[in-house]
């Protein structure tokens, strides 16, 4: 099995959502309002998934692409099955970036590597993303063995109301997290 044998296709969220829930370290797509999803296949078998979206905070897009924040996307989820060959993730990222350059007017892509999960951003470095620094430490809400960003309870979505109720009742609690690495890839200057 070689990475060049794999196929990558733009897909609807429903094609990859359960795969992301199984294979991504967060086991969640809550709060991800995807803009473009991709699937990585080995023959007909789904072996990887990726979700790009507008950054969850408008100020983030404005910070990294002030001329037109809507032309800044965030790589929100990337996961592959465990036994893929070396360089699978960077190959997958590279192919999706090429697709975006040819099929969208996106200028910049940002992503984060979460030190809380021992992620340093090696796949972003291998994919020629530029390291921009670190975020501030933050907090997550721990509930039912899942982690939710502390800002989850600020929206009025059904899952957010449930998380807030769990915090209020003491079933959920806050936990500190480490800073995240910030990476950016310029599709167009």
Tab-separated table of N, CA, C and O in Angstrom, residues 74-130:
chain	number	residue	atom	x	y	z
A	74	UNK	N	-10.315	27.073	8.075
A	74	UNK	CA	-9.571	26.350	9.106
A	74	UNK	C	-9.699	24.857	8.839
A	74	UNK	O	-10.795	24.366	8.556
A	75	UNK	N	-8.597	24.155	8.920
A	75	UNK	CA	-8.633	22.700	8.853
A	75	UNK	C	-9.066	22.246	10.247
A	75	UNK	O	-8.302	22.327	11.193
A	76	UNK	N	-10.318	21.803	10.369
A	76	UNK	CA	-10.908	21.529	11.684
A	76	UNK	C	-10.774	20.082	12.132
A	76	UNK	O	-10.684	19.807	13.325
A	77	UNK	N	-10.808	19.156	11.203
A	77	UNK	CA	-10.674	17.737	11.563
A	77	UNK	C	-9.851	17.036	10.492
A	77	UNK	O	-10.067	17.233	9.296
A	78	UNK	N	-8.928	16.213	10.945
A	78	UNK	CA	-8.124	15.355	10.075
A	78	UNK	C	-7.864	14.071	10.834
A	78	UNK	O	-7.379	14.099	11.966
A	79	UNK	N	-8.207	12.955	10.236
A	79	UNK	CA	-7.933	11.672	10.876
A	79	UNK	C	-7.822	10.592	9.812
A	79	UNK	O	-8.413	10.676	8.746
A	80	UNK	N	-7.027	9.581	10.140
A	80	UNK	CA	-6.853	8.411	9.283
A	80	UNK	C	-6.845	7.180	10.173
A	80	UNK	O	-6.580	7.277	11.373
A	81	UNK	N	-7.118	6.027	9.569
A	81	UNK	CA	-7.009	4.795	10.337
A	81	UNK	C	-5.547	4.637	10.774
A	81	UNK	O	-4.642	5.256	10.205
A	82	UNK	N	-5.322	3.803	11.765
A	82	UNK	CA	-3.993	3.710	12.371
A	82	UNK	C	-2.913	3.112	11.476
A	82	UNK	O	-1.750	3.475	11.604
A	83	UNK	N	-3.250	2.205	10.590
A	83	UNK	CA	-2.194	1.504	9.856
A	83	UNK	C	-1.951	2.048	8.445
A	83	UNK	O	-1.669	1.299	7.525
A	84	UNK	N	-2.020	3.369	8.304
A	84	UNK	CA	-1.693	3.964	7.003
A	84	UNK	C	-0.177	4.157	6.900
A	84	UNK	O	0.510	4.278	7.917
A	85	UNK	N	0.349	4.206	5.689
A	85	UNK	CA	1.793	4.385	5.523
A	85	UNK	C	2.269	5.759	6.011
A	85	UNK	O	1.485	6.703	6.124
A	86	UNK	N	3.558	5.853	6.253
A	86	UNK	CA	4.177	7.131	6.595
A	86	UNK	C	3.828	8.154	5.524
A	86	UNK	O	3.742	7.820	4.340
A	87	UNK	N	3.613	9.370	5.929
A	87	UNK	CA	3.310	10.513	5.050
A	87	UNK	C	1.877	10.536	4.524
A	87	UNK	O	1.554	11.376	3.685
A	88	UNK	N	1.015	9.658	4.992
A	88	UNK	CA	-0.362	9.653	4.507
A	88	UNK	C	-1.049	10.985	4.783
A	88	UNK	O	-1.688	11.556	3.892
A	89	UNK	N	-0.924	11.492	6.011
A	89	UNK	CA	-1.610	12.736	6.375
A	89	UNK	C	-1.119	13.919	5.552
A	89	UNK	O	-1.910	14.718	5.071
A	90	UNK	N	0.203	14.035	5.381
A	90	UNK	CA	0.720	15.169	4.605
A	90	UNK	C	0.330	15.040	3.131
A	90	UNK	O	0.045	16.043	2.468
A	91	UNK	N	0.295	13.827	2.601
A	91	UNK	CA	-0.180	13.601	1.233
A	91	UNK	C	-1.643	14.035	1.105
A	91	UNK	O	-2.021	14.748	0.167
A	92	UNK	N	-2.454	13.633	2.067
A	92	UNK	CA	-3.883	13.975	2.093
A	92	UNK	C	-4.058	15.496	2.152
A	92	UNK	O	-4.799	16.077	1.364
A	93	UNK	N	-3.344	16.143	3.053
A	93	UNK	CA	-3.425	17.606	3.156
A	93	UNK	C	-3.009	18.257	1.844
A	93	UNK	O	-3.686	19.156	1.334
A	94	UNK	N	-1.887	17.821	1.286
A	94	UNK	CA	-1.390	18.417	0.044
A	94	UNK	C	-2.389	18.328	-1.096
A	94	UNK	O	-2.605	19.289	-1.840
A	95	UNK	N	-3.025	17.184	-1.225
A	95	UNK	CA	-4.016	17.004	-2.290
A	95	UNK	C	-5.253	17.870	-2.065
A	95	UNK	O	-5.820	18.404	-3.022
A	96	UNK	N	-5.674	18.031	-0.809
A	96	UNK	CA	-6.849	18.872	-0.559
A	96	UNK	C	-6.506	20.352	-0.776
A	96	UNK	O	-7.333	21.103	-1.281
A	97	UNK	N	-5.300	20.743	-0.415
A	97	UNK	CA	-4.890	22.138	-0.669
A	97	UNK	C	-4.852	22.418	-2.172
A	97	UNK	O	-5.274	23.489	-2.622
A	98	UNK	N	-4.353	21.466	-2.946
A	98	UNK	CA	-4.321	21.634	-4.402
A	98	UNK	C	-5.742	21.736	-4.959
A	98	UNK	O	-6.032	22.568	-5.815
A	99	UNK	N	-6.654	20.901	-4.443
A	99	UNK	CA	-8.057	20.973	-4.866
A	99	UNK	C	-8.626	22.351	-4.551
A	99	UNK	O	-9.298	22.967	-5.383
A	100	UNK	N	-8.368	22.855	-3.340
A	100	UNK	CA	-8.892	24.163	-2.941
A	100	UNK	C	-8.322	25.274	-3.819
A	100	UNK	O	-9.040	26.198	-4.192
A	101	UNK	N	-7.050	25.179	-4.152
A	101	UNK	CA	-6.432	26.214	-4.997
A	101	UNK	C	-7.081	26.239	-6.379
A	101	UNK	O	-7.269	27.294	-6.971
A	102	UNK	N	-7.452	25.062	-6.890
A	102	UNK	CA	-8.045	24.970	-8.221
A	102	UNK	C	-9.555	25.171	-8.249
A	102	UNK	O	-10.115	25.408	-9.316
A	103	UNK	N	-10.222	25.061	-7.110
A	103	UNK	CA	-11.684	25.069	-7.105
A	103	UNK	C	-12.334	26.102	-6.193
A	103	UNK	O	-13.560	26.139	-6.103
A	104	UNK	N	-11.528	26.887	-5.485
A	104	UNK	CA	-12.073	27.905	-4.591
A	104	UNK	C	-11.265	29.189	-4.737
A	104	UNK	O	-10.252	29.211	-5.439
A	105	UNK	N	-11.705	30.218	-4.047
A	105	UNK	CA	-10.917	31.452	-4.000
A	105	UNK	C	-10.297	31.664	-2.614
A	105	UNK	O	-9.924	32.763	-2.239
A	106	UNK	N	-10.153	30.589	-1.849
A	106	UNK	CA	-9.569	30.663	-0.510
A	106	UNK	C	-8.111	31.095	-0.623
A	106	UNK	O	-7.370	30.605	-1.475
A	107	UNK	N	-7.719	32.005	0.289
A	107	UNK	CA	-6.337	32.502	0.303
A	107	UNK	C	-5.477	31.823	1.359
A	107	UNK	O	-4.317	31.539	1.113
A	108	UNK	N	-6.059	31.592	2.535
A	108	UNK	CA	-5.254	31.075	3.645
A	108	UNK	C	-6.001	29.977	4.386
A	108	UNK	O	-7.217	30.024	4.520
A	109	UNK	N	-5.226	29.018	4.872
A	109	UNK	CA	-5.757	27.936	5.686
A	109	UNK	C	-4.989	27.949	7.002
A	109	UNK	O	-3.760	27.993	7.002
A	110	UNK	N	-5.722	27.930	8.099
A	110	UNK	CA	-5.074	27.839	9.402
A	110	UNK	C	-5.444	26.513	10.051
A	110	UNK	O	-6.448	25.890	9.694
A	111	UNK	N	-4.612	26.088	10.977
A	111	UNK	CA	-4.910	24.892	11.752
A	111	UNK	C	-4.141	24.957	13.056
A	111	UNK	O	-3.217	25.758	13.210
A	112	UNK	N	-4.548	24.118	13.978
A	112	UNK	CA	-3.961	24.110	15.305
A	112	UNK	C	-3.503	22.705	15.655
A	112	UNK	O	-4.154	21.730	15.306
A	113	UNK	N	-2.371	22.618	16.358
A	113	UNK	CA	-1.886	21.352	16.896
A	113	UNK	C	-1.988	21.455	18.410
A	113	UNK	O	-1.400	22.349	19.019
A	114	UNK	N	-2.731	20.551	18.995
A	114	UNK	CA	-3.109	20.627	20.399
A	114	UNK	C	-2.091	19.920	21.296
A	114	UNK	O	-2.027	18.690	21.336
A	115	UNK	N	-1.319	20.696	22.033
A	115	UNK	CA	-0.309	20.142	22.943
A	115	UNK	C	-0.938	19.288	24.049
A	115	UNK	O	-0.279	18.394	24.579
A	116	UNK	N	-2.177	19.558	24.386
A	116	UNK	CA	-2.849	18.760	25.409
A	116	UNK	C	-2.872	17.283	25.002
A	116	UNK	O	-2.854	16.398	25.846
A	117	UNK	N	-2.881	17.022	23.692
A	117	UNK	CA	-2.879	15.657	23.169
A	117	UNK	C	-1.507	15.281	22.594
A	117	UNK	O	-1.402	14.380	21.766
A	118	UNK	N	-0.472	16.012	23.018
A	118	UNK	CA	0.905	15.776	22.563
A	118	UNK	C	1.083	16.001	21.058
A	118	UNK	O	1.970	15.413	20.444
A	119	UNK	N	0.258	16.832	20.464
A	119	UNK	CA	0.403	17.170	19.051
A	119	UNK	C	1.292	18.400	18.921
A	119	UNK	O	1.042	19.420	19.561
A	120	UNK	N	2.305	18.278	18.095
A	120	UNK	CA	3.243	19.381	17.892
A	120	UNK	C	3.121	19.997	16.502
A	120	UNK	O	3.694	21.035	16.232
A	121	UNK	N	2.393	19.348	15.606
A	121	UNK	CA	2.200	19.906	14.271
A	121	UNK	C	3.148	19.371	13.214
A	121	UNK	O	3.349	20.013	12.187
A	122	UNK	N	3.696	18.201	13.441
A	122	UNK	CA	4.618	17.615	12.460
A	122	UNK	C	4.012	17.489	11.070
A	122	UNK	O	4.686	17.734	10.078
A	123	UNK	N	2.726	17.126	10.990
A	123	UNK	CA	2.107	16.989	9.659
A	123	UNK	C	1.953	18.348	8.982
A	123	UNK	O	2.016	18.434	7.762
A	124	UNK	N	1.768	19.400	9.769
A	124	UNK	CA	1.671	20.737	9.168
A	124	UNK	C	3.030	21.206	8.679
A	124	UNK	O	3.149	21.783	7.599
A	125	UNK	N	4.065	20.940	9.459
A	125	UNK	CA	5.424	21.274	9.027
A	125	UNK	C	5.758	20.519	7.739
A	125	UNK	O	6.305	21.095	6.807
A	126	UNK	N	5.411	19.234	7.699
A	126	UNK	CA	5.678	18.419	6.513
A	126	UNK	C	4.876	18.887	5.308
A	126	UNK	O	5.242	18.612	4.165
A	127	UNK	N	3.789	19.609	5.556
A	127	UNK	CA	2.917	20.105	4.480
A	127	UNK	C	3.194	21.573	4.159
A	127	UNK	O	2.405	22.223	3.480
A	128	UNK	N	4.306	22.092	4.662
A	128	UNK	CA	4.760	23.465	4.378
A	128	UNK	C	3.876	24.559	4.971
A	128	UNK	O	3.799	25.663	4.442
A	129	UNK	N	3.198	24.251	6.073
A	129	UNK	CA	2.504	25.287	6.821
A	129	UNK	C	3.550	26.082	7.595
A	129	UNK	O	4.591	25.541	7.984
A	130	UNK	N	3.267	27.342	7.824
A	130	UNK	CA	4.159	28.207	8.598
A	130	UNK	C	3.682	28.236	10.049
A	130	UNK	O	2.497	28.422	10.314
